[in-house]
């Protein structure tokens, strides 16, 4: 069965420090992975997906099939990055497939 | 303009009651979803509809019944509410089921006393 694991429930860093939010997955098929973010009092929104290989708000994530990981990284954290981050895996196809979410990581960036 | 709206935003009710949460989207999407976020912030899909047809139905008690009168609306009716139903329920919509276009609603916080 598919599973997404985010081992850190809480992560605290200081402004300007590098940050890495860990995500590991378990899936027998070809994975398509996403990071979603929920800022305080805002709705959950898509941050980035592995297929696009783009950097959004300074964040990047690389799919490592050998380690079955999709860690989210940013070299210099900002206070406005404080939010809940979810890693998600789509199964059953990219159309009408099912998103399976990890447990979420609450990132706090201190001034 | 609100893209995905849910009513009510907060719902407090007694065990055993029946309640409904409504969801509407004005994005022209054809797929809608219900997710449950529990007290530990774990987010899990419950249902998905495409053009009023059920396409994802996770292991959810049959006290939960989604209804889609048209592709812009997906309501969630819950019978005989239990304490464990307390959670935040998120509606979402997307175009052709693509997660790239998935847009979440603001959530409905349900508290069962």
mmCIF file with all atom_site columns, N, CA and C in Angstrom, chain A residues 9 32 34 36 38 43-46 49 84 86 90 94-99 101-103, chain B residues 4 31 35 37 40-43 45 50 55-56 58 90 96-100 103-105:
data_model
loop_
_atom_site.group_PDB
_atom_site.id
_atom_site.type_symbol
_atom_site.label_atom_id
_atom_site.label_alt_id
_atom_site.label_comp_id
_atom_site.label_asym_id
_atom_site.label_entity_id
_atom_site.label_seq_id
_atom_site.pdbx_PDB_ins_code
_atom_site.Cartn_x
_atom_site.Cartn_y
_atom_site.Cartn_z
_atom_site.occupancy
_atom_site.B_iso_or_equiv
_atom_site.pdbx_formal_charge
_atom_site.auth_seq_id
_atom_site.auth_comp_id
_atom_site.auth_asym_id
_atom_site.auth_atom_id
_atom_site.pdbx_PDB_model_num
ATOM 1   N N  . UNK A 1 9   ? 7.389   16.152 13.154  1.00 0.00 ? 9   UNK A N  1
ATOM 2   C CA . UNK A 1 9   ? 6.120   16.836 13.338  1.00 0.00 ? 9   UNK A CA 1
ATOM 3   C C  . UNK A 1 9   ? 6.356   18.346 13.454  1.00 0.00 ? 9   UNK A C  1
ATOM 4   N N  . UNK A 1 32  ? 4.420   10.133 -8.286  1.00 0.00 ? 32  UNK A N  1
ATOM 5   C CA . UNK A 1 32  ? 4.372   11.553 -8.577  1.00 0.00 ? 32  UNK A CA 1
ATOM 6   C C  . UNK A 1 32  ? 4.108   12.254 -7.246  1.00 0.00 ? 32  UNK A C  1
ATOM 7   N N  . UNK A 1 34  ? 4.257   15.691 -4.456  1.00 0.00 ? 34  UNK A N  1
ATOM 8   C CA . UNK A 1 34  ? 3.924   17.106 -4.323  1.00 0.00 ? 34  UNK A CA 1
ATOM 9   C C  . UNK A 1 34  ? 4.252   17.579 -2.913  1.00 0.00 ? 34  UNK A C  1
ATOM 10  N N  . UNK A 1 36  ? 2.570   20.510 -0.390  1.00 0.00 ? 36  UNK A N  1
ATOM 11  C CA . UNK A 1 36  ? 1.516   21.487 -0.154  1.00 0.00 ? 36  UNK A CA 1
ATOM 12  C C  . UNK A 1 36  ? 1.876   22.283 1.092   1.00 0.00 ? 36  UNK A C  1
ATOM 13  N N  . UNK A 1 38  ? 0.300   25.174 4.090   1.00 0.00 ? 38  UNK A N  1
ATOM 14  C CA . UNK A 1 38  ? -0.846  25.860 4.692   1.00 0.00 ? 38  UNK A CA 1
ATOM 15  C C  . UNK A 1 38  ? -0.307  26.913 5.644   1.00 0.00 ? 38  UNK A C  1
ATOM 16  N N  . UNK A 1 43  ? -5.783  28.815 3.262   1.00 0.00 ? 43  UNK A N  1
ATOM 17  C CA . UNK A 1 43  ? -6.131  27.482 2.791   1.00 0.00 ? 43  UNK A CA 1
ATOM 18  C C  . UNK A 1 43  ? -4.901  26.714 2.350   1.00 0.00 ? 43  UNK A C  1
ATOM 19  N N  . UNK A 1 44  ? -5.036  25.405 2.328   1.00 0.00 ? 44  UNK A N  1
ATOM 20  C CA . UNK A 1 44  ? -3.972  24.544 1.837   1.00 0.00 ? 44  UNK A CA 1
ATOM 21  C C  . UNK A 1 44  ? -3.759  24.802 0.348   1.00 0.00 ? 44  UNK A C  1
ATOM 22  N N  . UNK A 1 45  ? -2.512  24.933 -0.065  1.00 0.00 ? 45  UNK A N  1
ATOM 23  C CA . UNK A 1 45  ? -2.244  25.218 -1.473  1.00 0.00 ? 45  UNK A CA 1
ATOM 24  C C  . UNK A 1 45  ? -1.015  24.461 -1.941  1.00 0.00 ? 45  UNK A C  1
ATOM 25  N N  . UNK A 1 46  ? -0.991  24.201 -3.230  1.00 0.00 ? 46  UNK A N  1
ATOM 26  C CA . UNK A 1 46  ? 0.121   23.484 -3.822  1.00 0.00 ? 46  UNK A CA 1
ATOM 27  C C  . UNK A 1 46  ? 1.367   24.371 -3.820  1.00 0.00 ? 46  UNK A C  1
ATOM 28  N N  . UNK A 1 49  ? 5.664   20.516 -7.336  1.00 0.00 ? 49  UNK A N  1
ATOM 29  C CA . UNK A 1 49  ? 5.558   19.105 -7.681  1.00 0.00 ? 49  UNK A CA 1
ATOM 30  C C  . UNK A 1 49  ? 6.859   18.648 -8.311  1.00 0.00 ? 49  UNK A C  1
ATOM 31  N N  . UNK A 1 84  ? 2.472   25.043 7.926   1.00 0.00 ? 84  UNK A N  1
ATOM 32  C CA . UNK A 1 84  ? 2.368   23.580 7.937   1.00 0.00 ? 84  UNK A CA 1
ATOM 33  C C  . UNK A 1 84  ? 2.660   23.099 6.525   1.00 0.00 ? 84  UNK A C  1
ATOM 34  N N  . UNK A 1 86  ? 2.838   19.771 3.926   1.00 0.00 ? 86  UNK A N  1
ATOM 35  C CA . UNK A 1 86  ? 2.449   18.386 3.692   1.00 0.00 ? 86  UNK A CA 1
ATOM 36  C C  . UNK A 1 86  ? 3.127   17.880 2.426   1.00 0.00 ? 86  UNK A C  1
ATOM 37  N N  . UNK A 1 90  ? 0.539   10.959 -5.370  1.00 0.00 ? 90  UNK A N  1
ATOM 38  C CA . UNK A 1 90  ? -0.682  10.624 -6.086  1.00 0.00 ? 90  UNK A CA 1
ATOM 39  C C  . UNK A 1 90  ? -0.578  9.198  -6.598  1.00 0.00 ? 90  UNK A C  1
ATOM 40  N N  . UNK A 1 94  ? -2.471  10.264 -12.650 1.00 0.00 ? 94  UNK A N  1
ATOM 41  C CA . UNK A 1 94  ? -2.437  11.686 -12.349 1.00 0.00 ? 94  UNK A CA 1
ATOM 42  C C  . UNK A 1 94  ? -3.769  12.359 -12.654 1.00 0.00 ? 94  UNK A C  1
ATOM 43  N N  . UNK A 1 95  ? -4.649  11.686 -13.373 1.00 0.00 ? 95  UNK A N  1
ATOM 44  C CA . UNK A 1 95  ? -6.006  12.188 -13.534 1.00 0.00 ? 95  UNK A CA 1
ATOM 45  C C  . UNK A 1 95  ? -6.927  11.325 -12.690 1.00 0.00 ? 95  UNK A C  1
ATOM 46  N N  . UNK A 1 96  ? -7.680  11.975 -11.856 1.00 0.00 ? 96  UNK A N  1
ATOM 47  C CA . UNK A 1 96  ? -8.635  11.285 -10.978 1.00 0.00 ? 96  UNK A CA 1
ATOM 48  C C  . UNK A 1 96  ? -7.950  10.333 -10.009 1.00 0.00 ? 96  UNK A C  1
ATOM 49  N N  . UNK A 1 97  ? -6.656  10.548 -9.806  1.00 0.00 ? 97  UNK A N  1
ATOM 50  C CA . UNK A 1 97  ? -5.961  9.725  -8.835  1.00 0.00 ? 97  UNK A CA 1
ATOM 51  C C  . UNK A 1 97  ? -6.225  10.229 -7.431  1.00 0.00 ? 97  UNK A C  1
ATOM 52  N N  . UNK A 1 98  ? -5.666  9.521  -6.474  1.00 0.00 ? 98  UNK A N  1
ATOM 53  C CA . UNK A 1 98  ? -5.898  9.846  -5.080  1.00 0.00 ? 98  UNK A CA 1
ATOM 54  C C  . UNK A 1 98  ? -4.622  10.414 -4.476  1.00 0.00 ? 98  UNK A C  1
ATOM 55  N N  . UNK A 1 99  ? -4.748  11.544 -3.799  1.00 0.00 ? 99  UNK A N  1
ATOM 56  C CA . UNK A 1 99  ? -3.616  12.123 -3.097  1.00 0.00 ? 99  UNK A CA 1
ATOM 57  C C  . UNK A 1 99  ? -3.527  11.510 -1.703  1.00 0.00 ? 99  UNK A C  1
ATOM 58  N N  . UNK A 1 101 ? -1.527  11.934 1.744   1.00 0.00 ? 101 UNK A N  1
ATOM 59  C CA . UNK A 1 101 ? -0.713  12.934 2.422   1.00 0.00 ? 101 UNK A CA 1
ATOM 60  C C  . UNK A 1 101 ? 0.112   12.322 3.542   1.00 0.00 ? 101 UNK A C  1
ATOM 61  N N  . UNK A 1 102 ? 1.260   12.947 3.802   1.00 0.00 ? 102 UNK A N  1
ATOM 62  C CA . UNK A 1 102 ? 2.017   12.637 5.001   1.00 0.00 ? 102 UNK A CA 1
ATOM 63  C C  . UNK A 1 102 ? 1.357   13.302 6.196   1.00 0.00 ? 102 UNK A C  1
ATOM 64  N N  . UNK A 1 103 ? 1.995   13.135 7.345   1.00 0.00 ? 103 UNK A N  1
ATOM 65  C CA . UNK A 1 103 ? 1.402   13.615 8.592   1.00 0.00 ? 103 UNK A CA 1
ATOM 66  C C  . UNK A 1 103 ? 1.556   15.121 8.767   1.00 0.00 ? 103 UNK A C  1
ATOM 67  N N  . UNK B 2 4   ? -13.495 28.315 -3.745  1.00 0.00 ? 4   UNK B N  1
ATOM 68  C CA . UNK B 2 4   ? -14.116 27.162 -3.107  1.00 0.00 ? 4   UNK B CA 1
ATOM 69  C C  . UNK B 2 4   ? -14.607 27.611 -1.736  1.00 0.00 ? 4   UNK B C  1
ATOM 70  N N  . UNK B 2 31  ? -14.185 18.118 -10.868 1.00 0.00 ? 31  UNK B N  1
ATOM 71  C CA . UNK B 2 31  ? -13.914 17.124 -9.828  1.00 0.00 ? 31  UNK B CA 1
ATOM 72  C C  . UNK B 2 31  ? -13.905 17.804 -8.473  1.00 0.00 ? 31  UNK B C  1
ATOM 73  N N  . UNK B 2 35  ? -11.955 15.983 2.289   1.00 0.00 ? 35  UNK B N  1
ATOM 74  C CA . UNK B 2 35  ? -10.844 15.500 3.091   1.00 0.00 ? 35  UNK B CA 1
ATOM 75  C C  . UNK B 2 35  ? -11.175 15.719 4.568   1.00 0.00 ? 35  UNK B C  1
ATOM 76  N N  . UNK B 2 37  ? -9.222  16.318 8.267   1.00 0.00 ? 37  UNK B N  1
ATOM 77  C CA . UNK B 2 37  ? -7.974  16.585 8.986   1.00 0.00 ? 37  UNK B CA 1
ATOM 78  C C  . UNK B 2 37  ? -8.253  16.373 10.474  1.00 0.00 ? 37  UNK B C  1
ATOM 79  N N  . UNK B 2 40  ? -4.601  15.486 15.064  1.00 0.00 ? 40  UNK B N  1
ATOM 80  C CA . UNK B 2 40  ? -3.143  15.443 14.894  1.00 0.00 ? 40  UNK B CA 1
ATOM 81  C C  . UNK B 2 40  ? -2.713  16.027 13.557  1.00 0.00 ? 40  UNK B C  1
ATOM 82  N N  . UNK B 2 41  ? -3.629  16.688 12.876  1.00 0.00 ? 41  UNK B N  1
ATOM 83  C CA . UNK B 2 41  ? -3.359  17.363 11.592  1.00 0.00 ? 41  UNK B CA 1
ATOM 84  C C  . UNK B 2 41  ? -3.137  16.366 10.449  1.00 0.00 ? 41  UNK B C  1
ATOM 85  N N  . UNK B 2 42  ? -3.474  15.103 10.670  1.00 0.00 ? 42  UNK B N  1
ATOM 86  C CA . UNK B 2 42  ? -3.346  14.122 9.607   1.00 0.00 ? 42  UNK B CA 1
ATOM 87  C C  . UNK B 2 42  ? -4.475  14.330 8.605   1.00 0.00 ? 42  UNK B C  1
ATOM 88  N N  . UNK B 2 43  ? -4.121  14.472 7.329   1.00 0.00 ? 43  UNK B N  1
ATOM 89  C CA . UNK B 2 43  ? -5.087  14.817 6.280   1.00 0.00 ? 43  UNK B CA 1
ATOM 90  C C  . UNK B 2 43  ? -5.332  13.608 5.393   1.00 0.00 ? 43  UNK B C  1
ATOM 91  N N  . UNK B 2 45  ? -8.054  11.720 2.399   1.00 0.00 ? 45  UNK B N  1
ATOM 92  C CA . UNK B 2 45  ? -9.182  11.863 1.495   1.00 0.00 ? 45  UNK B CA 1
ATOM 93  C C  . UNK B 2 45  ? -10.323 10.974 1.939   1.00 0.00 ? 45  UNK B C  1
ATOM 94  N N  . UNK B 2 50  ? -16.539 13.185 -9.785  1.00 0.00 ? 50  UNK B N  1
ATOM 95  C CA . UNK B 2 50  ? -16.275 13.815 -11.067 1.00 0.00 ? 50  UNK B CA 1
ATOM 96  C C  . UNK B 2 50  ? -17.591 13.927 -11.832 1.00 0.00 ? 50  UNK B C  1
ATOM 97  N N  . UNK B 2 55  ? -16.037 8.747  -7.654  1.00 0.00 ? 55  UNK B N  1
ATOM 98  C CA . UNK B 2 55  ? -14.895 8.031  -8.207  1.00 0.00 ? 55  UNK B CA 1
ATOM 99  C C  . UNK B 2 55  ? -13.919 7.560  -7.138  1.00 0.00 ? 55  UNK B C  1
ATOM 100 N N  . UNK B 2 56  ? -13.881 8.194  -6.009  1.00 0.00 ? 56  UNK B N  1
ATOM 101 C CA . UNK B 2 56  ? -13.064 7.719  -4.888  1.00 0.00 ? 56  UNK B CA 1
ATOM 102 C C  . UNK B 2 56  ? -13.968 7.648  -3.660  1.00 0.00 ? 56  UNK B C  1
ATOM 103 N N  . UNK B 2 58  ? -13.162 6.246  0.024   1.00 0.00 ? 58  UNK B N  1
ATOM 104 C CA . UNK B 2 58  ? -12.250 5.602  0.953   1.00 0.00 ? 58  UNK B CA 1
ATOM 105 C C  . UNK B 2 58  ? -13.048 4.889  2.045   1.00 0.00 ? 58  UNK B C  1
ATOM 106 N N  . UNK B 2 90  ? -12.190 19.480 4.859   1.00 0.00 ? 90  UNK B N  1
ATOM 107 C CA . UNK B 2 90  ? -11.830 20.343 3.740   1.00 0.00 ? 90  UNK B CA 1
ATOM 108 C C  . UNK B 2 90  ? -12.479 19.826 2.468   1.00 0.00 ? 90  UNK B C  1
ATOM 109 N N  . UNK B 2 96  ? -10.371 17.950 -14.090 1.00 0.00 ? 96  UNK B N  1
ATOM 110 C CA . UNK B 2 96  ? -10.086 16.593 -14.579 1.00 0.00 ? 96  UNK B CA 1
ATOM 111 C C  . UNK B 2 96  ? -9.252  15.788 -13.593 1.00 0.00 ? 96  UNK B C  1
ATOM 112 N N  . UNK B 2 97  ? -9.461  16.039 -12.315 1.00 0.00 ? 97  UNK B N  1
ATOM 113 C CA . UNK B 2 97  ? -8.785  15.256 -11.295 1.00 0.00 ? 97  UNK B CA 1
ATOM 114 C C  . UNK B 2 97  ? -7.313  15.545 -11.136 1.00 0.00 ? 97  UNK B C  1
ATOM 115 N N  . UNK B 2 98  ? -6.812  16.588 -11.790 1.00 0.00 ? 98  UNK B N  1
ATOM 116 C CA . UNK B 2 98  ? -5.382  16.868 -11.728 1.00 0.00 ? 98  UNK B CA 1
ATOM 117 C C  . UNK B 2 98  ? -5.006  17.577 -10.429 1.00 0.00 ? 98  UNK B C  1
ATOM 118 N N  . UNK B 2 99  ? -4.058  17.029 -9.673  1.00 0.00 ? 99  UNK B N  1
ATOM 119 C CA . UNK B 2 99  ? -3.671  17.688 -8.416  1.00 0.00 ? 99  UNK B CA 1
ATOM 120 C C  . UNK B 2 99  ? -3.006  19.039 -8.650  1.00 0.00 ? 99  UNK B C  1
ATOM 121 N N  . UNK B 2 100 ? -2.488  19.260 -9.861  1.00 0.00 ? 100 UNK B N  1
ATOM 122 C CA . UNK B 2 100 ? -1.896  20.569 -10.161 1.00 0.00 ? 100 UNK B CA 1
ATOM 123 C C  . UNK B 2 100 ? -2.906  21.687 -10.028 1.00 0.00 ? 100 UNK B C  1
ATOM 124 N N  . UNK B 2 103 ? -7.724  22.938 -5.748  1.00 0.00 ? 103 UNK B N  1
ATOM 125 C CA . UNK B 2 103 ? -7.912  24.149 -4.950  1.00 0.00 ? 103 UNK B CA 1
ATOM 126 C C  . UNK B 2 103 ? -8.741  23.778 -3.727  1.00 0.00 ? 103 UNK B C  1
ATOM 127 N N  . UNK B 2 104 ? -8.203  24.102 -2.565  1.00 0.00 ? 104 UNK B N  1
ATOM 128 C CA . UNK B 2 104 ? -8.862  23.720 -1.316  1.00 0.00 ? 104 UNK B CA 1
ATOM 129 C C  . UNK B 2 104 ? -9.752  24.834 -0.779  1.00 0.00 ? 104 UNK B C  1
ATOM 130 N N  . UNK B 2 105 ? -10.811 24.417 -0.121  1.00 0.00 ? 105 UNK B N  1
ATOM 131 C CA . UNK B 2 105 ? -11.650 25.355 0.599   1.00 0.00 ? 105 UNK B CA 1
ATOM 132 C C  . UNK B 2 105 ? -11.035 25.720 1.940   1.00 0.00 ? 105 UNK B C  1
#
